[in-house]
XYZ file of C-alpha atoms in Angstrom:
232
model
C 72.665 108.761 152.596
C 70.425 111.655 153.573
C 70.955 113.979 156.540
C 68.050 116.056 157.878
C 68.606 118.661 160.590
C 66.004 119.100 163.298
C 65.533 122.806 164.159
C 67.580 124.337 161.353
C 70.112 127.020 162.164
C 71.711 128.002 165.446
C 69.196 125.969 167.479
C 69.855 122.683 165.650
C 70.692 120.039 168.236
C 69.580 116.920 166.369
C 70.257 115.420 162.956
C 68.530 112.429 161.365
C 70.546 110.156 159.055
C 68.708 107.931 156.599
C 70.673 105.039 155.122
C 69.571 103.071 152.078
C 70.239 99.379 151.499
C 73.936 98.832 150.816
C 74.987 102.026 152.623
C 76.851 102.062 155.938
C 78.323 104.695 158.235
C 80.979 104.514 160.955
C 80.103 106.657 163.993
C 83.103 107.564 166.151
C 81.007 108.996 168.993
C 78.376 106.272 169.536
C 76.948 108.012 172.596
C 75.579 110.686 170.266
C 73.196 108.121 168.726
C 70.011 108.996 170.618
C 67.553 106.978 168.480
C 67.799 104.149 165.937
C 65.177 102.586 163.671
C 66.138 99.348 161.988
C 67.032 95.759 162.811
C 69.205 95.380 165.941
C 71.880 93.462 164.016
C 72.366 96.464 161.709
C 74.378 98.179 164.443
C 77.781 96.629 165.090
C 80.065 98.090 167.758
C 83.778 97.324 167.784
C 86.957 98.421 169.508
C 88.817 101.249 167.819
C 92.389 100.679 166.796
C 94.850 101.879 169.445
C 95.975 105.071 167.633
C 92.326 106.103 167.192
C 91.638 105.399 170.873
C 94.412 107.754 171.903
C 93.335 110.534 169.553
C 89.596 110.299 170.254
C 90.002 109.337 173.947
C 87.332 106.698 173.310
C 87.370 102.915 172.925
C 84.273 102.031 170.873
C 82.987 102.996 167.442
C 79.761 101.916 165.739
C 79.012 100.727 162.227
C 75.390 101.188 161.179
C 74.172 99.696 157.896
C 70.995 100.424 155.932
C 68.173 100.393 155.337
C 67.818 102.239 158.630
C 67.667 105.676 160.150
C 69.132 107.111 163.309
C 69.085 110.415 165.128
C 72.335 112.001 166.320
C 72.368 114.455 169.179
C 74.761 117.399 168.908
C 76.528 118.577 172.082
C 75.737 122.041 173.388
C 77.706 124.644 171.472
C 78.535 122.357 168.511
C 77.309 122.106 164.926
C 77.531 119.202 162.506
C 78.977 119.804 159.052
C 78.535 117.166 156.332
C 81.366 117.220 153.799
C 81.409 115.243 150.512
C 84.766 113.622 149.742
C 86.304 112.712 146.397
C 89.126 110.274 145.655
C 91.585 113.092 144.890
C 90.895 115.133 148.064
C 94.026 115.932 150.067
C 92.668 117.824 153.086
C 94.234 117.050 156.470
C 91.856 117.034 159.462
C 92.179 116.928 163.207
C 90.716 113.539 164.128
C 88.846 114.932 167.120
C 86.495 116.834 164.775
C 85.314 113.658 163.011
C 81.881 112.434 164.082
C 81.299 109.870 161.316
C 82.443 108.715 157.883
C 80.668 106.563 155.333
C 81.725 103.123 154.172
C 84.367 103.340 151.470
C 86.155 106.369 152.880
C 89.840 105.692 153.574
C 92.243 107.615 155.776
C 95.963 107.835 156.458
C 97.955 109.538 159.215
C 100.513 112.334 158.893
C 102.859 113.121 161.786
C 103.433 116.716 162.864
C 106.801 117.992 164.004
C 107.378 118.347 167.747
C 106.954 122.136 167.848
C 103.570 122.026 166.120
C 102.508 119.098 168.307
C 103.228 121.054 171.493
C 101.269 124.070 170.281
C 98.252 122.224 168.869
C 98.261 119.296 171.353
C 97.789 116.997 168.365
C 100.515 114.598 167.181
C 98.971 113.602 163.856
C 96.641 114.865 161.173
C 94.302 112.609 159.213
C 93.865 112.621 155.448
C 90.455 111.311 154.379
C 89.723 110.315 150.796
C 86.467 109.310 149.148
C 84.282 108.781 147.443
C 82.077 109.212 150.465
C 80.945 111.601 153.165
C 82.556 112.968 156.322
C 80.617 114.305 159.312
C 82.408 116.907 161.446
C 81.696 118.426 164.855
C 82.553 122.117 164.840
C 81.962 125.052 167.159
C 79.769 126.774 164.615
C 79.227 126.758 160.829
C 82.082 125.545 158.649
C 83.672 128.207 156.436
C 85.989 127.852 153.428
C 88.734 130.280 152.374
C 91.154 130.075 149.454
C 94.920 129.947 149.882
C 97.341 131.996 147.812
C 100.863 130.839 146.841
C 102.378 134.230 147.726
C 100.041 136.116 150.074
C 99.997 134.399 153.510
C 96.734 133.585 155.230
C 96.833 133.740 159.040
C 94.389 131.427 160.836
C 93.977 131.028 164.597
C 95.203 127.521 165.505
C 91.980 126.905 167.465
C 89.827 127.707 164.435
C 91.525 125.650 161.717
C 89.665 122.419 160.926
C 91.381 121.226 157.729
C 93.962 122.344 155.177
C 95.529 120.936 151.962
C 98.327 118.449 152.500
C 100.729 120.397 150.277
C 100.125 123.752 151.983
C 103.095 125.416 153.668
C 102.553 126.175 157.354
C 104.467 127.812 160.122
C 103.374 128.951 163.563
C 103.294 132.712 163.771
C 101.755 135.861 165.157
C 101.327 139.018 163.126
C 100.745 142.732 163.467
C 102.685 145.185 165.575
C 104.196 144.382 168.990
C 100.981 145.060 170.875
C 98.936 142.857 168.542
C 101.380 139.937 168.636
C 101.488 139.976 172.459
C 97.720 139.598 172.802
C 96.754 136.978 170.216
C 96.710 133.199 170.044
C 99.233 131.416 167.867
C 98.243 131.458 164.193
C 99.134 129.296 161.224
C 100.827 131.328 158.504
C 99.704 129.450 155.405
C 100.469 129.646 151.690
C 99.705 127.264 148.837
C 96.819 126.163 146.645
C 93.332 124.966 147.509
C 91.075 125.882 150.403
C 91.182 125.719 154.182
C 88.181 124.901 156.371
C 87.610 127.017 159.480
C 85.237 127.109 162.418
C 84.409 130.074 164.657
C 86.669 129.966 167.711
C 85.181 128.781 170.962
C 83.815 131.593 173.162
C 86.597 133.367 175.019
C 86.074 132.818 178.785
C 87.601 136.234 179.358
C 84.901 137.921 177.293
C 82.444 137.946 180.194
C 85.081 139.544 182.381
C 85.658 142.271 179.804
C 81.927 142.918 179.560
C 81.542 143.357 183.314
C 81.980 146.702 184.969
C 85.588 147.318 185.980
C 87.833 150.268 186.682
C 89.182 152.052 183.621
C 92.757 151.858 184.956
C 92.648 148.093 185.413
C 91.134 147.559 181.945
C 93.827 149.684 180.319
C 96.588 147.911 182.271
C 95.314 144.457 181.239
C 95.085 145.433 177.577
C 98.243 147.513 177.174
C 100.883 145.991 179.450
C 102.669 142.839 178.191
C 101.006 139.798 179.825
C 98.713 142.170 181.712
C 95.806 139.763 181.265
C 97.797 137.133 183.178
C 99.034 139.130 186.144
C 96.281 141.709 186.612
C 92.991 140.140 187.675
């Protein structure tokens, strides 16, 4: 399988996938298929299994077999990352990030505890194993960072895309009192392997901070506990 981006870089909004004979890909967001070149019978749509329906909030997925090519449209503000998978991979993903996976990739579910579910709004994580390829929708380029068994890595819960199954996690904030009162929840992580991260989605409050405002109100919002909530 070959993936070619149209308009490389930050302006990329399309990606062409070329499938050879014997290759197939499962697309979990069929509406993103904006063009297809091949025999009509090479696209087969089917109902997702119920757990996948609930996690993706969709009912249909598509299987496209080669030889064929199709063009995928990327939603505004999203990038597509193509990740090769090996049989021994143990990364856990949030299912909502998955755009497609190639034939032969297998996946299993891993339940989160109730506290983590409430914070992340995600009951399960998915472990994908190859050999094969995984296509991910992210809010920017995908970055990799190594874990350490002793030195914790703190990652914003909204930015974490995948982490090793054996990693140790706990929800946390860090820094002094002022810092911990004004940050999102983070995962405090230790272990071996690498985590995959995306840039966080734009903060809707950023525009407000950039606009002209009185110095007193800006200081009060930043310094007082929960000032950003009560002082508009």
